[in-house]
GROMACS .gro file of C-alpha atoms in nm:
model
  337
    1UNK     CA    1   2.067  14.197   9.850
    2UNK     CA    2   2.383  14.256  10.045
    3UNK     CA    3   2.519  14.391  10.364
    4UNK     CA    4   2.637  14.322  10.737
    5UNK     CA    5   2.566  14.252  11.071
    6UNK     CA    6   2.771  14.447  11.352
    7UNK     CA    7   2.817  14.299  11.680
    8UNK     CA    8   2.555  14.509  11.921
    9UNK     CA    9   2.770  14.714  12.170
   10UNK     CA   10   2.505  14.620  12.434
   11UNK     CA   11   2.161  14.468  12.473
   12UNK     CA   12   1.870  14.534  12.710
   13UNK     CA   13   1.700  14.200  12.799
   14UNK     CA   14   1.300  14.251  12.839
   15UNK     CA   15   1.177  13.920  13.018
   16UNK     CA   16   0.825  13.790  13.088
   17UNK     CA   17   0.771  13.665  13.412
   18UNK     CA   18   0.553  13.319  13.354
   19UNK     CA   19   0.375  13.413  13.713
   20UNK     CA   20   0.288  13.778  13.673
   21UNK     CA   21   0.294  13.809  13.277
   22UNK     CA   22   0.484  14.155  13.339
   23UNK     CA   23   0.691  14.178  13.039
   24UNK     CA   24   0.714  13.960  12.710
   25UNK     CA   25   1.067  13.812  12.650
   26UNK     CA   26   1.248  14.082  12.397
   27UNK     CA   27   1.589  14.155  12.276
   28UNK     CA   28   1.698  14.523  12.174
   29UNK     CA   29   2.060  14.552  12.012
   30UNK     CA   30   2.152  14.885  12.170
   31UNK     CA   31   2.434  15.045  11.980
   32UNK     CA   32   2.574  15.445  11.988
   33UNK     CA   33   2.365  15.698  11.881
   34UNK     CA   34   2.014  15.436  11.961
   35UNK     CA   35   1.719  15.604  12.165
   36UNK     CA   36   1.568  15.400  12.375
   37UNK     CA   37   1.244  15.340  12.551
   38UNK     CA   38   1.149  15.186  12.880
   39UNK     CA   39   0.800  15.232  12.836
   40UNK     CA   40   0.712  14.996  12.557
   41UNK     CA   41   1.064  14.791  12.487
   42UNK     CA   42   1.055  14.980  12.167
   43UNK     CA   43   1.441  15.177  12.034
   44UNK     CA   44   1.480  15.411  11.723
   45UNK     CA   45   1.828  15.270  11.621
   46UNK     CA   46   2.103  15.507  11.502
   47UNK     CA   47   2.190  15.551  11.185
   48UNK     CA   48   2.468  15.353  11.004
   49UNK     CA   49   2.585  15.533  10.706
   50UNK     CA   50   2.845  15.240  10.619
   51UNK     CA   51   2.554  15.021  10.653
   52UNK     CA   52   2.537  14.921  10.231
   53UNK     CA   53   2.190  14.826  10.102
   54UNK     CA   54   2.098  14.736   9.743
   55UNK     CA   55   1.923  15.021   9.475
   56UNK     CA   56   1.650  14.767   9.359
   57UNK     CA   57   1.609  14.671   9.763
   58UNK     CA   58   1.622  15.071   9.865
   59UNK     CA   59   1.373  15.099   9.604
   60UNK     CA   60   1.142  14.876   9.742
   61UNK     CA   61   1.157  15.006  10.084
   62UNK     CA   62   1.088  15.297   9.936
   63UNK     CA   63   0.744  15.206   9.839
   64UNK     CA   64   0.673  15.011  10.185
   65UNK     CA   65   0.739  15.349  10.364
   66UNK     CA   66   0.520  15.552  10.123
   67UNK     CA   67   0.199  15.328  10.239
   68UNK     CA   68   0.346  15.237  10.568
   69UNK     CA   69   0.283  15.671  10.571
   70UNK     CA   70  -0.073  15.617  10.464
   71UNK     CA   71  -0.153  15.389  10.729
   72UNK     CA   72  -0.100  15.031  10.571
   73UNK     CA   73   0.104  14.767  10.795
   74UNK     CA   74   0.310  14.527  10.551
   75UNK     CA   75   0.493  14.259  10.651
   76UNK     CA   76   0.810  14.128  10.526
   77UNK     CA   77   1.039  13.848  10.514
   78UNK     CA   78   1.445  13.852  10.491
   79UNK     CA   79   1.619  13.508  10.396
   80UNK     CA   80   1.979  13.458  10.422
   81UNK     CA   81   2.273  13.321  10.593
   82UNK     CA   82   2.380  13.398  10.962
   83UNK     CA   83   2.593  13.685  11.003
   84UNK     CA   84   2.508  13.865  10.636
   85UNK     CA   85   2.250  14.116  10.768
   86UNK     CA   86   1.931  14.042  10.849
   87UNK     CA   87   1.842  14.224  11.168
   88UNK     CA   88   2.061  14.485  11.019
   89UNK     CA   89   1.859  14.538  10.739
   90UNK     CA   90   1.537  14.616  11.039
   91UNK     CA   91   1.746  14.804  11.197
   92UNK     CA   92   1.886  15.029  10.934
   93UNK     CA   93   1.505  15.101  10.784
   94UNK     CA   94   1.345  15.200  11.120
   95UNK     CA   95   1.703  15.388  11.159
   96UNK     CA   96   1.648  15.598  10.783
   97UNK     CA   97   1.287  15.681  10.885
   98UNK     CA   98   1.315  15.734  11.270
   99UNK     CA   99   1.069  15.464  11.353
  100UNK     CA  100   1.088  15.318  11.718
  101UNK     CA  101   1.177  14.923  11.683
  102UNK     CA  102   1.064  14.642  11.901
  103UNK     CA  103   1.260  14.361  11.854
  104UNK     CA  104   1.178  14.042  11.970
  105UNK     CA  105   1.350  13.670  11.998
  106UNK     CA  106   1.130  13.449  11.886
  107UNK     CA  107   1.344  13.199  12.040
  108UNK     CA  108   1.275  13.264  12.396
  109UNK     CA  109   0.860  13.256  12.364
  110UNK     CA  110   0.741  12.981  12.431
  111UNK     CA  111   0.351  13.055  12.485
  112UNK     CA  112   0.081  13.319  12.353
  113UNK     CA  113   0.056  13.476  12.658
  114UNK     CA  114   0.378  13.595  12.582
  115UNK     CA  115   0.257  13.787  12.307
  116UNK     CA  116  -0.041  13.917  12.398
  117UNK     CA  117  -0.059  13.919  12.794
  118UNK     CA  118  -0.271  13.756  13.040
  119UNK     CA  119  -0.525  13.810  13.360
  120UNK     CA  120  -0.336  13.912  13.635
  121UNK     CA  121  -0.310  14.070  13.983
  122UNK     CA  122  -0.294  14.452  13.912
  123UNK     CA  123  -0.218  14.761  14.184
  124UNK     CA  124  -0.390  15.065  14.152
  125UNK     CA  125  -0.362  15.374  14.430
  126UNK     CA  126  -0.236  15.080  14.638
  127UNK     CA  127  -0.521  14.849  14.597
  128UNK     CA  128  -0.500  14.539  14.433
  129UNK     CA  129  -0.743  14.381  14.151
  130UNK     CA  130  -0.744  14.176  13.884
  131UNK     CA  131  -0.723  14.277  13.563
  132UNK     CA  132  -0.546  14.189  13.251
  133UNK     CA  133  -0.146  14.312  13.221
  134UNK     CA  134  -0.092  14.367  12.802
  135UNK     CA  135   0.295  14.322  12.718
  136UNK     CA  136   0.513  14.584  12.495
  137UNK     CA  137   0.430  14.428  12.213
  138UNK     CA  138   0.042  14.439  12.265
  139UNK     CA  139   0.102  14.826  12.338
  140UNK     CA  140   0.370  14.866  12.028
  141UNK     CA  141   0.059  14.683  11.797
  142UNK     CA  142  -0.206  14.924  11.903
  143UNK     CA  143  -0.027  15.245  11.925
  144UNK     CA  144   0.109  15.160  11.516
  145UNK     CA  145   0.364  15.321  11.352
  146UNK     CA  146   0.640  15.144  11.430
  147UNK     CA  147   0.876  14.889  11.288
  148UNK     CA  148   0.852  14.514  11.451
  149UNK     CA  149   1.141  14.231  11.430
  150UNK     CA  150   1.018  13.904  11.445
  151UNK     CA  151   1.383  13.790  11.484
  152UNK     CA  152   1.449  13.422  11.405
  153UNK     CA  153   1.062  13.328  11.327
  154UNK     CA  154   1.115  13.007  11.257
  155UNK     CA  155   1.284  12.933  11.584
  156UNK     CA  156   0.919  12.966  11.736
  157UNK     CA  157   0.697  12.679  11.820
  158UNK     CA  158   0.414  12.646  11.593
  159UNK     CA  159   0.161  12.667  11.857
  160UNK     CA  160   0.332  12.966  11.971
  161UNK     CA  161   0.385  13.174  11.618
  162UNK     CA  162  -0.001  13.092  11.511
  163UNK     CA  163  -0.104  13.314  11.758
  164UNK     CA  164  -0.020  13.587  11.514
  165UNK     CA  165  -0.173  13.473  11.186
  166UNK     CA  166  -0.443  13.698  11.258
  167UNK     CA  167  -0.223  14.020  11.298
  168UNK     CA  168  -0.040  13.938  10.975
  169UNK     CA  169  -0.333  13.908  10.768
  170UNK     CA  170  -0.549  14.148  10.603
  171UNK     CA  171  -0.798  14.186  10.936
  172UNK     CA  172  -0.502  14.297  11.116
  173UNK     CA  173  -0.703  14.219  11.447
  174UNK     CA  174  -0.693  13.953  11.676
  175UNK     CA  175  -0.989  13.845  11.944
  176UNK     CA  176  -0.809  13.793  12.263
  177UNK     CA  177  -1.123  13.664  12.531
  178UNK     CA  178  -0.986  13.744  12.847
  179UNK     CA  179  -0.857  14.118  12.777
  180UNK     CA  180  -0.975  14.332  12.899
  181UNK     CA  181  -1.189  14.637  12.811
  182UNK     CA  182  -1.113  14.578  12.480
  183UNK     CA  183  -1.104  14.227  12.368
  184UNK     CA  184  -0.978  14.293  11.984
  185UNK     CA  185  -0.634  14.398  11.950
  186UNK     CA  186  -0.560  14.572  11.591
  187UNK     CA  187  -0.283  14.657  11.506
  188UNK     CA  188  -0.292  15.078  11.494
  189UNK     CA  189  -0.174  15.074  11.148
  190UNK     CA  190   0.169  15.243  10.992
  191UNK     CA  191   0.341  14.892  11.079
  192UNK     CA  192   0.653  14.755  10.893
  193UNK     CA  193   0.695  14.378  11.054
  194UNK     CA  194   1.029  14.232  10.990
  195UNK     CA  195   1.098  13.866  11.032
  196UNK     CA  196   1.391  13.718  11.022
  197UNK     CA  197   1.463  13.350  10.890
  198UNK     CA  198   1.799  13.086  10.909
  199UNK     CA  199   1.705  12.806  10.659
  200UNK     CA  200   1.945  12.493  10.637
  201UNK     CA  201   2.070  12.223  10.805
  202UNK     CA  202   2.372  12.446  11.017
  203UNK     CA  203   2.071  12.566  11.192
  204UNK     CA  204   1.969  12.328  11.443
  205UNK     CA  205   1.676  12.426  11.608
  206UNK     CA  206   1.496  12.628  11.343
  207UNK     CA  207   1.181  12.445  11.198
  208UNK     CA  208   1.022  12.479  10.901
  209UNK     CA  209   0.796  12.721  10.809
  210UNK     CA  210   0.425  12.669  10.799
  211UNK     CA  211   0.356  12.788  10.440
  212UNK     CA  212   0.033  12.999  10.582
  213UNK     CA  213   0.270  13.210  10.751
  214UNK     CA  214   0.449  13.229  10.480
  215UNK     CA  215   0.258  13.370  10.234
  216UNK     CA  216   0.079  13.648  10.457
  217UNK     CA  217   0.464  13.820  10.441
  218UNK     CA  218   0.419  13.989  10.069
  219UNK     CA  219   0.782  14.045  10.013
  220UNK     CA  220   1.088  13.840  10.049
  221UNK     CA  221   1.411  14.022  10.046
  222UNK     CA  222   1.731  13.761  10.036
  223UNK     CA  223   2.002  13.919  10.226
  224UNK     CA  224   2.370  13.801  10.141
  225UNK     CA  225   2.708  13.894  10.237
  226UNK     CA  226   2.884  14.179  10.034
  227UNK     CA  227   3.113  14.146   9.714
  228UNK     CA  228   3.466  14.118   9.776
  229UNK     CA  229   3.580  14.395   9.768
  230UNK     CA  230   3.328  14.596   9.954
  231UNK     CA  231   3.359  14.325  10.253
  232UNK     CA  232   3.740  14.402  10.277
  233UNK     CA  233   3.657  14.767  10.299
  234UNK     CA  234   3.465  14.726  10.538
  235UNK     CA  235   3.661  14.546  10.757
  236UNK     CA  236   3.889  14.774  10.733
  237UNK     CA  237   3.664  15.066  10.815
  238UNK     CA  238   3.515  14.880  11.064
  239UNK     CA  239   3.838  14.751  11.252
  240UNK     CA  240   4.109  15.018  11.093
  241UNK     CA  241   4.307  14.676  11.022
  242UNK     CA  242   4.517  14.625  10.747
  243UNK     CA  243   4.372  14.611  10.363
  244UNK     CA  244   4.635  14.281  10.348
  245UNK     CA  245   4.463  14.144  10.636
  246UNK     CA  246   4.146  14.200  10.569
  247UNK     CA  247   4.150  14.069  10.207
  248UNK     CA  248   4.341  13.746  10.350
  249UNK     CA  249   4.018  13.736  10.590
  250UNK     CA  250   3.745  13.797  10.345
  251UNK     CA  251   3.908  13.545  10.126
  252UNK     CA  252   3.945  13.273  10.348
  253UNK     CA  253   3.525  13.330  10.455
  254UNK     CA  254   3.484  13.299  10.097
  255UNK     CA  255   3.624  12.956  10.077
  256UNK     CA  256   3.450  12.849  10.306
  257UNK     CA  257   3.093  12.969  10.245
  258UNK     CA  258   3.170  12.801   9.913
  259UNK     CA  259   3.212  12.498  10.038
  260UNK     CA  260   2.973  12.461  10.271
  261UNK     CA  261   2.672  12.500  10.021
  262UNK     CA  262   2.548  12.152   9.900
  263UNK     CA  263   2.466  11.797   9.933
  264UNK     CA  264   2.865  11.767   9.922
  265UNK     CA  265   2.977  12.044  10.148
  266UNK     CA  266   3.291  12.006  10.322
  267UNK     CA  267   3.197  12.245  10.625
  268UNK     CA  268   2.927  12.278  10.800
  269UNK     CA  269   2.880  12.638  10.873
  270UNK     CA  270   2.997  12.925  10.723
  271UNK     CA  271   3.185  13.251  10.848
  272UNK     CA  272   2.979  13.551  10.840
  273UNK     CA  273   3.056  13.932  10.826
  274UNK     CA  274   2.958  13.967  11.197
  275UNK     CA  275   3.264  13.670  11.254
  276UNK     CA  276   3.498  13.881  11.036
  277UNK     CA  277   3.422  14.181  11.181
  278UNK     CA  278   3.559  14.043  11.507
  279UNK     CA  279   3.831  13.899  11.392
  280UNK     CA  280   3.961  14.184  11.222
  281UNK     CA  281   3.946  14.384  11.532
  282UNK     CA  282   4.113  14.123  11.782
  283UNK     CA  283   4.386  14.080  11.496
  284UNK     CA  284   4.448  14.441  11.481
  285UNK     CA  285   4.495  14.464  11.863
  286UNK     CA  286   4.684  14.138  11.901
  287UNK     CA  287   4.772  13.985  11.602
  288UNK     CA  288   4.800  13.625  11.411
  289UNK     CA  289   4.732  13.443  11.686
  290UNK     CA  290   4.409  13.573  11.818
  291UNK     CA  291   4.265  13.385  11.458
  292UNK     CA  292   4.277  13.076  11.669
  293UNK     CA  293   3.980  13.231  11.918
  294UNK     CA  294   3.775  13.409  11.658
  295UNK     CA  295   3.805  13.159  11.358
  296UNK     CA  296   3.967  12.860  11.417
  297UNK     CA  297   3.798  12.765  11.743
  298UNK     CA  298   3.436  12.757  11.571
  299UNK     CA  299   3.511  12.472  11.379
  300UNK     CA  300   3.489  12.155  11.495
  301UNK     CA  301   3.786  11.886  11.579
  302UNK     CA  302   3.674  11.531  11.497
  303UNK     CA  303   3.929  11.334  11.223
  304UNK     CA  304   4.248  11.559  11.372
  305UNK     CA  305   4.404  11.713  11.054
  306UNK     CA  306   4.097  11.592  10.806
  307UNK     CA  307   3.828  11.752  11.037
  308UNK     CA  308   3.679  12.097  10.966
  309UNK     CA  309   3.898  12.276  11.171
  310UNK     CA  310   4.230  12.089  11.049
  311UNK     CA  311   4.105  12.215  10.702
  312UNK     CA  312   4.057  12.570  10.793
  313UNK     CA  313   4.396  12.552  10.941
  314UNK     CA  314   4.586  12.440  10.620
  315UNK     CA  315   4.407  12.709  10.444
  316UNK     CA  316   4.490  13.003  10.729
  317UNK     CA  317   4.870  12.858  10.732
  318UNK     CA  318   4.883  12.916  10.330
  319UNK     CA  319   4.783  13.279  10.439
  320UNK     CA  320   4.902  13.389  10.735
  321UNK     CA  321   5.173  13.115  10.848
  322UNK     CA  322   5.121  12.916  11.167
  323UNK     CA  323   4.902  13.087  11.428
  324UNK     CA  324   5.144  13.037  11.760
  325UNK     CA  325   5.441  12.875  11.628
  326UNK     CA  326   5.643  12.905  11.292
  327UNK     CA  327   5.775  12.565  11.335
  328UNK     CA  328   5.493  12.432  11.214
  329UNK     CA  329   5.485  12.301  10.893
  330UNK     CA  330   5.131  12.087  10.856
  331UNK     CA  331   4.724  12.127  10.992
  332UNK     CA  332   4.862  11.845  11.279
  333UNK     CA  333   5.104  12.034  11.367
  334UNK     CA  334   4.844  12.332  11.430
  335UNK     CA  335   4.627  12.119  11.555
  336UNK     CA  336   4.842  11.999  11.828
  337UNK     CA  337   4.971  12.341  11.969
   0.00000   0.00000   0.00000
């Protein structure tokens, strides 16, 4: 499968509060045209029409939605490099069929109680009690019919992420003690859960993933970046920069993401679509030299011209010239402006 991330144009930031257990920690990617809901965390993103997506992968999601209608929850699983799609590909279903979204960062919980919510002091009329204060994603689970994005799964303790094997399974239910009046949270059916996974060793950070988790997701879509030529088209929808640029641009990412696949690879990361799609834009407001910031600079420095960055540099300066200077003739030159 293939497609592209776009930068988010702004993001709402749902904490939890450790204390009071008010909210669970959850990123939404806010973009134009996204509606947006305080009460549960949850958005129904806009639309993307440039968004590409492949037939046998439409076709499947095809199918999810047809049982997703009749009431069954699915879960599934999208592999693939950073920057190529993955949220994106969340995004863009709940989009097509006008689902509401929660999105969370698995990153940033770091207990169960972050999930599922915790006893608490509660106000009522201006009385206080205690009682037990469920999260958006407790309330998103129950209500159903929704998409959820488990975004970067495997960035999640294992103590933490276990607390869902129950809701991913086929009782869809899972006994909480302390909640309260209703102990069993199931999941209200009509769910599609999305999780998103970096696998490699560019992704420090990520662990690996417990292979019960694994197989309760029934379908594993790999998500990579686009051909060619449809990434220089995009770019160049995206950005309105020149074809020549942008097929210098796609080029060079190519290069790279070649060689930084293997035992033997020469970088360490790769550039993704998302990293193009920036520096297509800052090049088509300020030119050659902004490369430096929105390529160059992500690369690291150690061995001068043999390092990463002093190889990226020889390649840029074979297609663009020298960033600042035209003096320059070699990657220490570059290196040393």
């Amino acid at each position: 499968m293939k497609n592209y991330l776009e930068n988010s144009k702004r993001k709402i930031i749902i904490m939890v509060n450790s204390t009071t257990g008010t909210e669970i920690k959850s990123v939404v990617s806010m973009n134009e045209g996204d509606a947006f809901s305080s009460s549960d965390g949850t958005i129904i993103p806009g639309v993307d029409t440039s968004f590409h997506i492949e037939p046998d992968t439409l076709a499947l999601f095809s199918i999810i939605e047809k049982e997703r209608k009749e009431g069954k929850s699915q879960n599934i699983m999208l592999k693939g490099p950073s920057g190529c799609g993955k949220t994106s590909t969340a995004e863009q279903y709940a989009a097509r069929h006008g689902l509401p979204m929660l999105k969370i960062n698995c990153a940033l919980v770091e207990s169960a109680a972050e999930w599922f919510g915790r006893l608490g002091t509660t106000r009522s009329g201006g009385m206080r009690d205690i009682g037990y204060i469920d999260t958006p994603f407790t309330r998103v689970v129950e209500k159903g019919n929704a998409v959820i994005l488990l975004d970067e799964i495997n960035r999640t303790g294992k103590e933490v992420v276990n607390g869902l094997m129950n809701l991913l399974d086929h009782t869809r239910a899972a006994f909480l003690m302390e909640r309260r009046p209703n102990p069993v949270l199931k999941d209200g059916g009509g769910i599609v859960w999305f999780a998103t996974l970096n696998e490699g060793r560019a992704y420090v950070g990520t662990s690996r993933m417990d292979y019960a988790l694994t197989t309760r997701f029934s379908d594993i879509v790999e998500v990579n970046y686009l051909p060619r030529k449809e990434e220089t088209e995009l770019l160049v929808l995206k950005t309105g920069v020149d074809v020549g640029v942008a097929t210098k641009l796609v080029d060079l990412a190519n290069t790279i993401r070649m060689k930084s696949k293997g035992v033997e690879s020469i970088f360490s990361a790769a550039l993704g679509t998302r990293e193009l799609i920036t520096a297509a834009s800052r090049y088509a407001s300020g030119g050659v030299s902004t490369l430096r910031f929105t390529i160059v600079n992500r690369f690291g420095n150690d061995g001068g011209a043999d390092s990463e960055r002093g190889q990226v540099l020889e390649m840029m300066k074979g297609k663009f010239g020298a960033l600042d200077c035209t003096a320059a003739t070699t990657a220490s030159d570059l290196l040393s402006l």
